[in-house]
Every structure is written in C-alpha cells, then in structure tokens.
Coordinates of C-alpha atoms in Angstrom, one line a residue:
X64 CA 94.2 81.8 85.1
X65 CA 91.5 79.5 83.6
X66 CA 90.6 76.0 84.7
X67 CA 90.4 72.6 83.1
X68 CA 88.1 69.9 84.3
X69 CA 90.7 68.7 86.8
X70 CA 93.4 71.3 87.3
X71 CA 93.7 75.0 87.0
X72 CA 95.6 76.0 83.8
X73 CA 97.7 79.2 83.5
X74 CA 97.7 80.8 80.1
X75 CA 100.2 83.6 79.6
X76 CA 102.7 85.4 77.4
X77 CA 106.3 85.4 78.5
X78 CA 109.0 87.8 77.2
X79 CA 112.6 88.4 78.3
X80 CA 113.3 92.1 78.5
X81 CA 116.2 93.3 76.4
X82 CA 115.7 97.1 76.9
X83 CA 114.2 97.7 80.3
X84 CA 113.4 101.3 79.7
X85 CA 111.3 100.4 76.6
X86 CA 109.5 97.7 78.6
X87 CA 108.6 100.2 81.4
X88 CA 106.2 102.0 79.0
X89 CA 103.8 99.1 79.0
X90 CA 103.0 99.9 82.6
X91 CA 101.8 103.4 81.6
X92 CA 100.6 103.0 78.0
X93 CA 96.9 103.9 77.8
X94 CA 96.2 101.1 75.3
X95 CA 97.8 97.8 74.3
X96 CA 96.1 96.0 71.4
X97 CA 92.7 97.5 72.3
X98 CA 93.1 96.6 76.0
X99 CA 92.7 99.5 78.5
X100 CA 93.9 99.7 82.1
X101 CA 91.2 99.1 84.8
X102 CA 93.4 99.7 87.9
X103 CA 96.6 101.6 88.7
X104 CA 100.0 99.9 88.7
X105 CA 100.7 98.0 91.9
X106 CA 104.1 96.8 93.1
X107 CA 104.7 93.7 95.2
X108 CA 107.9 92.0 96.5
X109 CA 107.8 88.2 96.5
X110 CA 110.4 85.6 97.5
X111 CA 110.1 82.0 96.2
X112 CA 112.2 79.1 97.4
X113 CA 112.2 76.3 94.8
X114 CA 112.5 72.8 96.3
X115 CA 113.1 69.3 94.9
X116 CA 114.9 66.1 95.9
X117 CA 118.6 66.0 95.5
X118 CA 118.1 63.9 92.3
X119 CA 115.5 66.3 90.9
X120 CA 112.5 63.9 91.1
X121 CA 109.9 66.7 90.5
X122 CA 111.8 68.2 87.6
X123 CA 112.2 64.7 85.9
X124 CA 108.4 64.4 86.1
X125 CA 108.0 67.8 84.5
X126 CA 107.1 69.9 87.6
X127 CA 108.6 72.7 89.7
X128 CA 107.6 73.4 93.3
X129 CA 108.0 76.6 95.1
X130 CA 107.4 77.8 98.7
X131 CA 106.2 81.4 99.1
X132 CA 106.0 82.9 102.6
X133 CA 104.1 86.0 103.6
X134 CA 103.5 87.7 106.9
X135 CA 100.5 85.4 107.5
X136 CA 100.9 82.2 105.6
X137 CA 103.2 79.9 103.7
X138 CA 101.9 78.3 100.5
X139 CA 103.3 75.8 98.0
X140 CA 102.7 76.0 94.3
X141 CA 103.4 73.2 91.8
X142 CA 103.6 74.1 88.2
X143 CA 104.0 71.8 85.1
X144 CA 106.5 72.7 82.4
X145 CA 105.1 75.4 80.1
X146 CA 104.0 74.4 76.6
X147 CA 103.8 76.9 73.7
X148 CA 100.4 77.1 72.0
X149 CA 100.6 77.3 68.2
X150 CA 103.2 79.6 66.5
X151 CA 102.9 82.5 68.9
X152 CA 104.3 83.2 72.3
X153 CA 101.3 81.9 74.3
X154 CA 102.3 79.4 77.0
X155 CA 100.0 77.0 78.9
X156 CA 100.8 75.2 82.1
X157 CA 98.9 73.6 85.0
X158 CA 99.3 75.0 88.5
X159 CA 98.3 73.5 91.8
X160 CA 98.5 75.4 95.1
X161 CA 98.0 74.6 98.8
X162 CA 99.0 75.4 102.3
X163 CA 102.5 74.5 103.5
X164 CA 104.9 74.7 106.4
X165 CA 108.5 75.4 105.8
X166 CA 109.5 73.8 109.0
X167 CA 107.9 70.4 108.3
X168 CA 108.1 67.7 105.6
X169 CA 105.3 67.8 103.0
X170 CA 103.7 64.7 104.6
X171 CA 102.9 66.9 107.6
X172 CA 101.3 69.7 105.6
X173 CA 97.6 70.2 105.3
X174 CA 96.0 68.1 102.6
X175 CA 95.9 69.7 99.1
X176 CA 96.4 68.6 95.5
X177 CA 99.8 70.2 95.4
X178 CA 100.9 68.3 98.5
X179 CA 99.6 65.0 97.0
X180 CA 101.6 65.5 93.8
X181 CA 104.8 66.2 95.7
X182 CA 104.4 63.1 97.8
X183 CA 103.6 61.0 94.8
X184 CA 106.8 62.0 93.1
X185 CA 109.2 62.4 96.0
X186 CA 107.9 60.0 98.7
X187 CA 109.8 60.4 101.9
X188 CA 112.9 61.7 100.3
X189 CA 114.2 64.9 101.9
X190 CA 113.7 68.1 100.0
X191 CA 116.5 70.7 99.4
X192 CA 116.3 74.2 98.3
X193 CA 117.8 74.4 94.8
X194 CA 117.5 78.2 94.4
X195 CA 115.7 81.3 95.8
X196 CA 114.1 83.7 93.4
X197 CA 113.2 87.2 94.5
X198 CA 111.1 89.5 92.4
X199 CA 109.9 93.0 92.3
X200 CA 106.6 92.7 90.4
X201 CA 104.9 95.7 89.0
X202 CA 101.6 94.9 87.5
X203 CA 98.4 96.4 86.1
X204 CA 95.0 94.9 85.0
X205 CA 93.9 95.4 81.4
X206 CA 90.4 94.8 80.0
X207 CA 88.6 94.6 76.6
X208 CA 85.1 93.4 75.9
X209 CA 84.9 91.1 78.9
X210 CA 88.5 89.8 78.6
X211 CA 90.8 90.6 81.5
X212 CA 94.6 90.1 81.5
X213 CA 97.3 91.0 84.1
X214 CA 100.4 92.5 82.7
X215 CA 103.5 92.4 85.0
X216 CA 107.1 93.5 84.7
X217 CA 109.2 91.3 86.9
X218 CA 112.7 92.2 88.1
X219 CA 114.1 88.9 89.1
X220 CA 117.1 88.1 91.3
X221 CA 118.5 84.6 91.5
X222 CA 119.9 84.0 95.0
X223 CA 122.2 81.2 96.2
X224 CA 123.5 81.1 99.8
X225 CA 122.1 84.6 100.4
X226 CA 124.0 86.0 97.5
X227 CA 122.5 87.4 94.3
X228 CA 124.2 85.5 91.5
X229 CA 122.0 86.6 88.5
X230 CA 119.5 89.2 87.5
X231 CA 117.1 89.5 84.6
X232 CA 113.7 91.1 83.8
X233 CA 110.6 89.5 82.3
X234 CA 107.4 90.8 80.9
X235 CA 104.4 88.5 81.4
X236 CA 100.8 88.9 80.4
X237 CA 98.4 86.4 82.0
X238 CA 94.8 85.7 80.9
X239 CA 92.6 86.1 84.0
X240 CA 89.2 85.6 82.3
X241 CA 87.7 85.8 78.8
X242 CA 88.7 85.0 75.3
X243 CA 92.2 83.6 74.7
X244 CA 92.2 85.3 71.2
X245 CA 92.7 88.6 73.0
X246 CA 96.0 87.3 74.4
X247 CA 97.1 86.4 70.9
X248 CA 96.5 89.9 69.8
X249 CA 98.6 91.3 72.6
X250 CA 101.3 88.8 71.6
X251 CA 101.4 90.2 68.0
X252 CA 101.8 93.7 69.4
X253 CA 104.6 92.8 71.7
X254 CA 106.4 90.6 69.2
X255 CA 107.1 93.7 67.1
X256 CA 109.0 95.4 70.0
X257 CA 112.7 95.0 69.6
X258 CA 113.1 95.6 73.3
X259 CA 111.6 92.2 74.0
X260 CA 112.6 88.7 73.2
X261 CA 110.6 85.5 73.4
X262 CA 111.3 83.7 76.7
X263 CA 112.4 80.2 75.7
X264 CA 113.2 79.1 79.3
X265 CA 111.5 79.5 82.6
X266 CA 112.6 81.8 85.5
X267 CA 113.6 78.7 87.4
X268 CA 115.9 77.5 84.6
X269 CA 117.5 80.9 84.2
X270 CA 118.1 81.2 87.9
X271 CA 119.6 77.7 88.1
X272 CA 122.0 78.4 85.2
X273 CA 123.3 81.4 87.1
X274 CA 123.7 79.3 90.3
X275 CA 125.4 76.4 88.6
X276 CA 127.8 78.8 86.8
X277 CA 128.5 80.7 90.1
X278 CA 129.3 77.5 92.0
X279 CA 131.3 76.0 89.2
X280 CA 133.5 79.1 88.8
X281 CA 133.9 79.8 92.5
X282 CA 134.7 76.1 93.2
X283 CA 132.2 76.0 96.0
X284 CA 130.8 72.5 96.8
X285 CA 129.7 72.9 100.5
X286 CA 126.9 70.7 101.6
X287 CA 123.7 72.5 102.5
X288 CA 120.1 71.4 103.2
X289 CA 116.9 73.2 103.4
X290 CA 116.4 73.1 107.2
X291 CA 112.7 74.0 106.9
X292 CA 111.9 71.1 104.5
X293 CA 114.4 68.4 105.4
X294 CA 112.8 65.8 107.6
X295 CA 115.7 65.9 110.1
X296 CA 117.7 69.1 109.5
X297 CA 120.0 68.5 112.4
X298 CA 121.2 65.1 111.1
X299 CA 124.0 65.6 108.7
X300 CA 123.5 62.3 106.9
X301 CA 120.0 63.1 105.7
X302 CA 119.5 65.5 102.8
X303 CA 123.1 66.5 102.9
X304 CA 123.5 66.8 99.2
X305 CA 125.1 70.0 98.0
X306 CA 122.6 72.5 96.8
X307 CA 124.8 72.9 93.6
X308 CA 124.4 69.2 92.9
X309 CA 120.6 69.3 93.3
X310 CA 120.5 72.5 91.2
X311 CA 122.4 70.7 88.4
X312 CA 120.1 67.7 88.6
X313 CA 117.0 69.9 88.4
X314 CA 118.4 72.0 85.5
X315 CA 119.4 68.9 83.5
X316 CA 116.0 67.4 84.0
X317 CA 114.2 70.7 82.9
X318 CA 116.5 71.1 79.9
X319 CA 115.9 67.5 78.9
X320 CA 112.2 68.0 79.1
X321 CA 112.4 71.0 76.8
X322 CA 114.8 69.5 74.3
X323 CA 112.7 66.4 73.8
X324 CA 109.8 67.0 71.4
X325 CA 106.3 66.6 72.8
X326 CA 104.2 63.5 72.1
X327 CA 100.9 65.3 72.2
X328 CA 99.5 68.6 70.8
X329 CA 100.7 71.7 72.5
X330 CA 97.2 73.0 73.1
X331 CA 95.9 69.7 74.7
X332 CA 95.9 69.7 78.5
X333 CA 98.0 67.2 80.4
X334 CA 96.4 64.0 81.7
X335 CA 94.6 64.8 85.0
X336 CA 95.1 61.4 86.6
X337 CA 98.9 61.5 86.8
X338 CA 101.8 64.0 86.6
X339 CA 102.7 65.1 83.1
X340 CA 105.8 63.3 81.8
X341 CA 108.7 65.3 80.6
X342 CA 107.7 64.6 77.0
X343 CA 104.8 67.0 77.4
X344 CA 107.0 69.9 78.3
X345 CA 107.7 73.0 76.2
X346 CA 109.2 71.9 72.8
X347 CA 111.5 74.8 72.2
X348 CA 115.3 74.2 72.2
X349 CA 117.3 75.4 75.1
X350 CA 119.4 78.5 74.9
X351 CA 122.4 76.3 75.7
X352 CA 122.0 74.7 72.2
X353 CA 121.8 78.2 70.6
X354 CA 125.0 79.6 72.1
X355 CA 128.1 79.9 70.1
X356 CA 131.5 79.0 71.7
X357 CA 132.3 82.7 71.8
X358 CA 129.2 83.7 73.7
X359 CA 129.9 85.0 77.2
X360 CA 129.2 82.8 80.2
X361 CA 127.5 84.1 83.4
X362 CA 130.3 85.1 85.7
X363 CA 130.4 84.6 89.5
X364 CA 132.8 86.0 92.0
X365 CA 133.6 85.1 95.6
X366 CA 132.6 88.7 96.4
X367 CA 128.8 89.2 96.7
X368 CA 128.9 92.5 94.8
X369 CA 130.0 90.9 91.5
X370 CA 127.0 89.1 90.1
X371 CA 126.8 87.0 86.9
X372 CA 123.9 87.7 84.7
X373 CA 121.4 84.8 84.6
X374 CA 121.8 84.2 80.9
X375 CA 124.1 85.5 78.2
X376 CA 121.2 86.8 76.2
X377 CA 119.1 88.8 76.0
X378 CA 121.3 91.4 77.6
X379 CA 119.6 93.8 80.0
X380 CA 120.6 97.4 80.0
X381 CA 122.2 98.0 83.4
X382 CA 122.5 101.3 85.3
X383 CA 125.5 103.3 84.3
X384 CA 128.7 102.4 86.0
X385 CA 131.2 105.0 87.2
X386 CA 134.8 105.1 86.0
X387 CA 136.0 103.6 89.3
X388 CA 133.6 100.7 88.8
X389 CA 134.8 100.1 85.3
X390 CA 138.4 100.2 86.3
X391 CA 137.7 97.5 88.9
X392 CA 135.5 95.5 86.7
X393 CA 132.6 95.5 89.1
X394 CA 128.9 95.0 88.2
X395 CA 126.2 97.6 88.8
X396 CA 125.0 98.4 92.2
X397 CA 121.7 97.0 93.5
X398 CA 118.7 98.4 91.6
X399 CA 115.6 99.4 93.5
X400 CA 112.4 100.4 91.8
X401 CA 110.5 103.0 93.7
X402 CA 107.7 105.6 93.0
X403 CA 107.7 109.3 93.4
X404 CA 107.0 108.9 97.1
X405 CA 107.5 106.2 99.7
X406 CA 103.8 105.4 99.5
X407 CA 103.2 104.9 103.3
X408 CA 99.5 104.1 103.9
X409 CA 97.4 104.3 107.1
X410 CA 96.9 100.6 107.3
X411 CA 100.6 99.7 106.8
X412 CA 102.3 97.9 109.7
X413 CA 104.9 100.1 111.3
X414 CA 107.8 97.9 110.2
X415 CA 106.7 97.7 106.6
X416 CA 106.1 101.5 106.5
X417 CA 109.6 102.0 107.7
X418 CA 110.8 99.6 105.1
X419 CA 109.1 101.6 102.4
X420 CA 110.8 104.8 103.5
X421 CA 114.2 103.1 103.8
X422 CA 113.8 101.6 100.3
X423 CA 112.8 104.9 98.8
X424 CA 115.7 106.8 100.2
X425 CA 118.2 104.0 99.6
X426 CA 117.3 104.0 96.0
X427 CA 117.9 107.7 95.9
X428 CA 121.3 107.3 97.6
X429 CA 122.4 104.6 95.1
X430 CA 121.2 106.8 92.2
X431 CA 123.5 109.6 93.3
X432 CA 126.6 107.5 93.9
X433 CA 128.0 107.8 90.3
X434 CA 127.7 111.6 90.4
X435 CA 129.3 111.7 93.8
X436 CA 132.2 109.8 92.6
X437 CA 132.7 112.0 89.6
X438 CA 132.6 115.1 91.7
X439 CA 131.6 117.5 88.9
X440 CA 128.3 118.5 90.4
X441 CA 128.2 119.3 94.1
X442 CA 124.5 118.7 94.2
X443 CA 125.0 115.0 93.5
X444 CA 126.9 114.6 96.8
X445 CA 124.4 116.8 98.5
X446 CA 121.5 114.6 97.4
X447 CA 123.3 111.5 98.4
X448 CA 123.9 112.9 101.8
X449 CA 120.3 113.9 102.2
X450 CA 119.2 110.4 101.3
X451 CA 121.5 109.0 104.0
X452 CA 120.1 111.5 106.6
X453 CA 116.5 110.6 105.7
X454 CA 117.4 106.9 106.2
X455 CA 118.9 107.6 109.6
X456 CA 115.8 109.5 110.5
X457 CA 113.7 106.7 109.4
X458 CA 115.6 104.3 111.6
X459 CA 114.9 106.7 114.5
X460 CA 111.2 106.9 113.7
X461 CA 110.5 103.2 112.8
X462 CA 113.5 101.4 114.2
X463 CA 111.7 100.0 117.3
X464 CA 109.6 97.9 114.9
X465 CA 112.7 95.8 113.9
X466 CA 114.9 93.4 115.8
X467 CA 118.0 95.3 116.8
X468 CA 120.4 92.3 116.5
X469 CA 119.4 91.9 112.9
X470 CA 119.6 95.5 111.9
X471 CA 122.5 96.8 113.9
X472 CA 125.0 96.4 111.0
X473 CA 122.8 98.4 108.6
X474 CA 122.5 101.3 111.0
X475 CA 126.2 101.2 111.8
X476 CA 127.4 101.2 108.2
X477 CA 124.8 103.9 107.2
X478 CA 126.2 106.1 110.0
X479 CA 129.7 105.7 108.6
X480 CA 128.7 106.5 105.1
X481 CA 126.7 109.5 106.3
X482 CA 129.7 110.8 108.3
X483 CA 132.0 110.5 105.2
X484 CA 129.5 112.4 103.1
X485 CA 128.9 115.0 105.7
X486 CA 132.5 115.8 106.1
X487 CA 132.7 116.7 102.4
X488 CA 129.4 118.4 102.3
X489 CA 130.0 120.7 105.3
X490 CA 133.2 122.0 103.7
X491 CA 131.3 122.5 100.4
X492 CA 128.8 124.7 102.2
X493 CA 131.5 126.7 103.9
X494 CA 133.5 127.2 100.7
X495 CA 130.3 128.2 98.8
X496 CA 129.3 130.8 101.4
X497 CA 132.9 132.1 101.7
X498 CA 133.1 132.6 97.9
X499 CA 129.9 134.6 98.0
X500 CA 131.2 136.7 100.9
X501 CA 134.5 137.3 99.2
X502 CA 132.8 138.7 96.2
X503 CA 131.9 141.9 98.1
X504 CA 135.4 142.5 99.4
X505 CA 138.2 144.6 98.0
X506 CA 141.0 143.0 96.1
X507 CA 143.3 143.3 99.1
X508 CA 140.8 141.7 101.4
X509 CA 140.2 138.9 98.9
X510 CA 143.9 138.1 98.9
X511 CA 144.0 138.1 102.6
X512 CA 141.1 135.6 102.8
X513 CA 142.7 133.2 100.3
X514 CA 144.9 131.2 102.8
X515 CA 141.9 130.3 104.8
X516 CA 140.0 129.1 101.8
X517 CA 143.0 127.2 100.5
X518 CA 143.3 125.4 103.8
X519 CA 139.6 124.5 103.6
X520 CA 140.0 123.2 100.1
X521 CA 142.8 120.9 101.2
X522 CA 140.6 119.6 104.1
X523 CA 137.8 119.1 101.6
X524 CA 140.0 117.0 99.2
X525 CA 141.2 114.9 102.1
X526 CA 137.6 114.2 103.2
X527 CA 136.7 113.4 99.6
X528 CA 139.5 110.8 99.4
X529 CA 138.3 109.1 102.6
X530 CA 134.8 109.1 101.1
X531 CA 135.8 107.4 97.9
X532 CA 137.9 104.9 99.8
X533 CA 134.8 104.0 101.8
X534 CA 132.7 103.7 98.7
X535 CA 135.4 101.5 97.1
X536 CA 135.7 99.2 100.1
X537 CA 134.5 95.6 100.0
X538 CA 132.7 96.2 103.3
X539 CA 130.6 98.9 101.7
X540 CA 129.7 96.7 98.7
X541 CA 128.7 93.8 100.9
X542 CA 126.6 96.1 103.1
X543 CA 124.9 97.7 100.1
X544 CA 123.8 94.3 98.7
X545 CA 122.6 93.0 102.1
X546 CA 120.9 96.3 102.9
X547 CA 119.1 96.3 99.5
X548 CA 117.9 92.8 100.2
X549 CA 116.6 93.9 103.6
X550 CA 114.5 96.8 102.3
X551 CA 113.1 94.7 99.4
X552 CA 111.4 92.0 101.3
X553 CA 108.5 92.2 103.8
X554 CA 108.8 90.7 107.2
X555 CA 112.6 90.5 107.3
X556 CA 113.9 91.3 110.8
X557 CA 110.5 92.7 111.9
X558 CA 109.5 92.2 115.5
X559 CA 106.6 89.9 116.2
X560 CA 103.5 91.8 117.4
X561 CA 100.2 90.7 118.8
X562 CA 97.0 91.6 116.9
X563 CA 96.0 93.8 119.8
X564 CA 99.2 95.7 120.0
X565 CA 99.3 99.1 118.3
X566 CA 101.4 98.3 115.2
X567 CA 99.8 100.2 112.2
X568 CA 100.5 103.7 111.0
X569 CA 96.9 104.7 111.9
X570 CA 97.5 103.4 115.5
X571 CA 100.9 104.9 116.2
X572 CA 101.3 108.1 114.2
X573 CA 99.4 110.4 116.5
X574 CA 101.6 109.7 119.6
X575 CA 104.8 109.8 117.6
X576 CA 104.1 113.1 116.0
X577 CA 103.0 114.6 119.3
X578 CA 106.1 113.3 121.1
X579 CA 108.3 115.0 118.4
X580 CA 106.2 118.2 118.7
X581 CA 106.6 118.2 122.5
X582 CA 110.4 118.1 122.1
X583 CA 110.3 121.3 120.0
X584 CA 107.8 123.0 122.4
X585 CA 110.2 122.3 125.3
X586 CA 112.6 124.9 124.1
X587 CA 110.1 127.8 124.3
X588 CA 111.0 129.0 127.9
X589 CA 114.7 129.3 127.0
X590 CA 114.6 130.9 123.6
X591 CA 115.1 134.5 124.8
X592 CA 118.6 133.7 126.2
X593 CA 119.5 130.5 124.3
X594 CA 123.1 130.3 123.0
X595 CA 124.0 128.9 119.6
X596 CA 124.5 125.4 120.9
X597 CA 121.0 125.3 122.4
X598 CA 119.5 126.7 119.2
X599 CA 121.3 123.9 117.3
X600 CA 119.7 121.4 119.6
X601 CA 116.3 123.0 118.8
X602 CA 117.2 122.6 115.1
X603 CA 117.7 118.9 115.6
X604 CA 114.4 118.6 117.4
X605 CA 112.7 120.4 114.6
X606 CA 114.3 118.1 112.1
X607 CA 112.9 115.0 113.8
X608 CA 109.5 116.6 113.9
X609 CA 109.6 117.4 110.2
X610 CA 110.8 113.9 109.3
X611 CA 108.3 112.2 111.5
X612 CA 105.5 114.0 109.7
X613 CA 107.0 113.8 106.2
X614 CA 107.4 110.0 106.3
X615 CA 103.6 109.5 106.7
X616 CA 102.5 112.6 104.8
X617 CA 100.3 110.6 102.4
X618 CA 98.5 108.9 105.3
X619 CA 97.9 112.3 107.0
X620 CA 96.4 114.0 103.9
X621 CA 97.0 117.4 102.2
X622 CA 96.3 119.5 105.3
X623 CA 99.7 118.6 106.6
X624 CA 101.7 120.3 103.9
X625 CA 101.5 123.9 105.4
X626 CA 102.7 122.5 108.7
X627 CA 105.7 120.8 107.0
X628 CA 106.5 124.1 105.3
X629 CA 106.6 126.0 108.6
X630 CA 108.8 123.4 110.3
X631 CA 111.1 123.4 107.3
X632 CA 111.4 127.2 107.5
X633 CA 112.3 127.0 111.2
X634 CA 114.9 124.3 110.5
X635 CA 116.4 126.2 107.6
X636 CA 116.8 129.4 109.6
X637 CA 118.5 127.6 112.5
X638 CA 120.6 125.8 110.0
X639 CA 122.0 129.1 108.6
X640 CA 122.8 130.2 112.1
X641 CA 124.6 126.9 112.8
X642 CA 126.6 127.1 109.5
X643 CA 127.8 130.6 110.4
X644 CA 128.9 129.5 113.8
X645 CA 130.8 126.5 112.3
X646 CA 132.5 128.9 109.8
X647 CA 133.5 131.3 112.6
X648 CA 134.9 128.5 114.7
X649 CA 137.0 127.1 111.9
X650 CA 138.3 130.6 111.0
X651 CA 139.3 131.2 114.6
X652 CA 141.0 127.8 114.7
X653 CA 142.9 128.6 111.5
X654 CA 144.1 131.9 112.9
X655 CA 145.2 130.4 116.2
X656 CA 147.1 127.6 114.5
X657 CA 148.8 130.0 112.1
X658 CA 149.5 132.7 114.7
X659 CA 153.2 131.7 115.1

C-alpha cells in the first residue's frame, strides 16, 4: 500500500487460480523474481460483508464498501474500482478505512474519510448487505533491495443467506513499500504460469455473479435487509428491497464501469476532491462479454451442499469426488486448509484454540470420506473415525468456551457420525484379530470358527450400509457445510469473557491438565482387584488426559512428548484388553443365540 497526496493507493497484482496445486508452491518457493521470503507463511480467516443502497449508489460512483468484524473492532473499507497500469497485470485503486458499527447507520459512526464518502454517495438511504465474502488467506512477505511485497493465496467463498453459493481462489501480490518496478518483474514471472489467469473482475463481482445466478435459478426473491446497517431494521417498509435485487443493481453498475473505457490515463490517480466516476474504472471487458453461448453457467441448488462456482472460468481443480457423489451430481465437500498441526499457541483464547483443533481434525475427517465410501482400504475408515473422536474430545476440553445453544447441533451430529463409524470399525478390529488368531489353528478348528466370523461379516456390512446412508443424507451435508463455516471463522458462537477472566491457553491449561491427571490417579487404589469394566473406565480417563495434553502440545514445548508417549502406551494396553473382552462377549452371545 502506497499513498497519494490525498488518499492511500493500493497497487497489486491479481490472478485467478486455475490450478490450485500449482499456485500453492508460491507460498513455499525460496525465490520469486529475485524476491526472498522475510517471514513464514501466516494464515488468517476474514469475513467481509459488502454493503450498498438497494439501487447500488456506491457501485454507480465506482466504489465498493465492506464491513469487517474482528473480536475487538468493526471497520469499514471503501475501495475504488481497480484500474490496470500499462500492459501488465498491475492494478491500482484507492482505499479508505475507518471505524464502523454494524448496528448503526453510517451517520452514527465515528468520523473518517470512508464514512464521509459513504454518506456523500448514499445520504440517509438505508444500506443492505449485497453479499458476504469469506476468505482463508495464506500470505508471506517477500523482499528485494528495499522493496517489500505481500503475496497471498485467497480461498474465497461467496455467501448468500448463510449459504455458500460460489467458490474460487485468487493469488494477489501487493506492493507494501519500495519500487513498483519490482512488482512488474513478479508479474512477468507469474504471467508465464499456465496455472494462473489474469483476474479481469474483482472478488465482489465474482461473488455477486454467483449470488445472482443462485437466486435466479432457485426462484428466490424474499425480502431481506441488513439489520445492522438499516436505519430501522424492525420496520418492514424501510430498506426492504430483496438482497438479490440490490446485488443485481450493484453488479450491473460495476460491469458498466468496467465496460466503459476510461477517460484518463490508467496510471493517473483519481481526483481527490470527489469520488471517482465510473469512467475511471478498470477498462478491461467483462467476462460476461467473453462467454460463448455454450459456456456453463454457475449453478445453484436449493440444497446448501450444491454450490455453483463463482464464474465459468477459470475452472478451479476441486477435491476428488467419490462415485456416490458423481452419481448424485453433488459438488465437492467443504475444503479446509490446515497445517501439519493445529497450531495452538499459549496466547490463544480458549475458544479460538478449540476452533483450531476442531478445524484441523474436521479437515482430516473430510479428507478420508472418499476412501471410507470406497471401502478398499480399512485404514481410511479408521482415520476418519479417529478424526471424529479427536473432535469429540476437543468439544469436551474446549466446549465450555462456546455457547451451548449455538453448538449443540454440531456436537449431536458429530456424535451420530462417530457412532456409525465406530460400529464398522469395531467389527473391522474384531475380524482382523480373529483372522490372525485363526492362522494358528488346525484346519478343523478353522472351519469350526468360520460361522462366527461369517456372522460378524454380516453385521459389519449392515453397519457399513447404515454408515453410507448417513453420509448420503441431506442432514449430514447441511451439517458439514454449517460445521465447516463454524470452524473457519473466529468469534462465532464464542462466549463473551471479561478481560480479567482466565480465558487464554496459558491461563487455563495447567488446571485442565491437572484435573485430567487427577482422574487417572484416582484409579490407583483399586487397580489390584479392578474388573475389566473398571479398567475400561481407566482407559477412557487416560484418553482424556492424553487428548488434553496433545491439543496444546505446541504451547507446552518439547518436554511434553515423553509424557504423551507414556499415556499412549497405557491407553493402548488397556485398549487391547477391552477389545479382547468385547470379542469374548460377542462370541458368547453367538453361541447362546445358536445353541438351539
């Protein structure tokens, strides 16, 4: 971000990602056009609510306004339409920021240049939310000879009425300080990558196209206002324009601004004394004028799990779909980008640490769903079940940091999925152990054991059918989308805490680990005569101790690893004992049932 005499000016490269895997390498490449990384990759989740009048007053003036809320503040940013500089892919646009209040009209916000511009263009007209854009942004800082740029890979979800209606990925490189010529050199390097395509429209335009297409196809025209921005949200006669109508008005204004050739040089800044007219917007033609009649159109469905892509091109490579998904014509499941560990830090708030753990293991659960459906590798189902168990443990460890009425449905559905997976996995373990045991028997004894194993296989296939039915259900799909949105965004459903309440990992971990350890120690007096059921309860207590430590292992440091190893060994030993007891119980039941 550089600054003109009157307004800050954002100078950046914008590419739409065609091959996401190819774009990922720019986050790890040691060098790009002579620029080298000066800091590790950082990931952030942001949610922007774009606002305008029902007639698109801001868009007609060549501006877009967004509200961004964090745990501490709400800010408004007003950006002018981007203009391309020269023949390359360098874009320039002005940006104003200031404090905001999503529960009040802009006239009641604190003074700022952004607020003044909104009031100048919109007056007292109520504002509506035209679209919500959620992003997972992974970024790194690069430097060369005093020039610093920020490279970011943004996974963008377009959201309308709490439903994701479009997804796309963009690669951006913003000039932070230094010589603009360095940005042009990066542009030449990226332009040669076939996995990237020049972004001819803004994120807002791409998202609006997805929203308009979704509402048009679904036939939805329900009135909705932005309660936090509308002057009188409880009065149905004020600001009661349908969001779809406002979105269409804004999209038409933005497209018109792009289609009309500029009246001034692209590199010349906009006049500081008044908002930039539409004629100064980006001169490239819209993608709508480049489509052929045979090009696919973003598709929306009444079901939340079927999501239209934001634009017909460039096509983004999606996660592989299973044969069941293909047969039902469904889109890919939610995609969550996570690291090798949850990344819980000592200064994390308890709720956000829990969200990190949930997001990490939900991503692993989703990644194993295709393999679980196929059923060729038993370890796929095992890994998916482990991921659900880790999430349930995370809810036990961090759940008191969330509002129960907002998270109850997530816990309930997760418990149902875990139960379906567990029913199949438990029989897999029994059959695997029985096959190993049978290998040491004589041929006669092996034949005698076969009826028991055959019965277990039948039960296993019945449990698998119930599992697949659950994974195919509309309820599961809706839950998966809602749950993914929950784990993506900070602050959602978190309980309010006072600054003086213990609410960080460094403040609460000691008592939580000790409480879990006390539960294990409590079994010491009864170990000498404990029955199998009591030992199983000890195993569960050991499991909670292990998970409580594992979830915050990075905050505790390397000294904790030997302790985790010892608790795991205890849990595994007791687990083998429990599995043997379950096998004996099922074998006895089979004999009793077949005794006649």
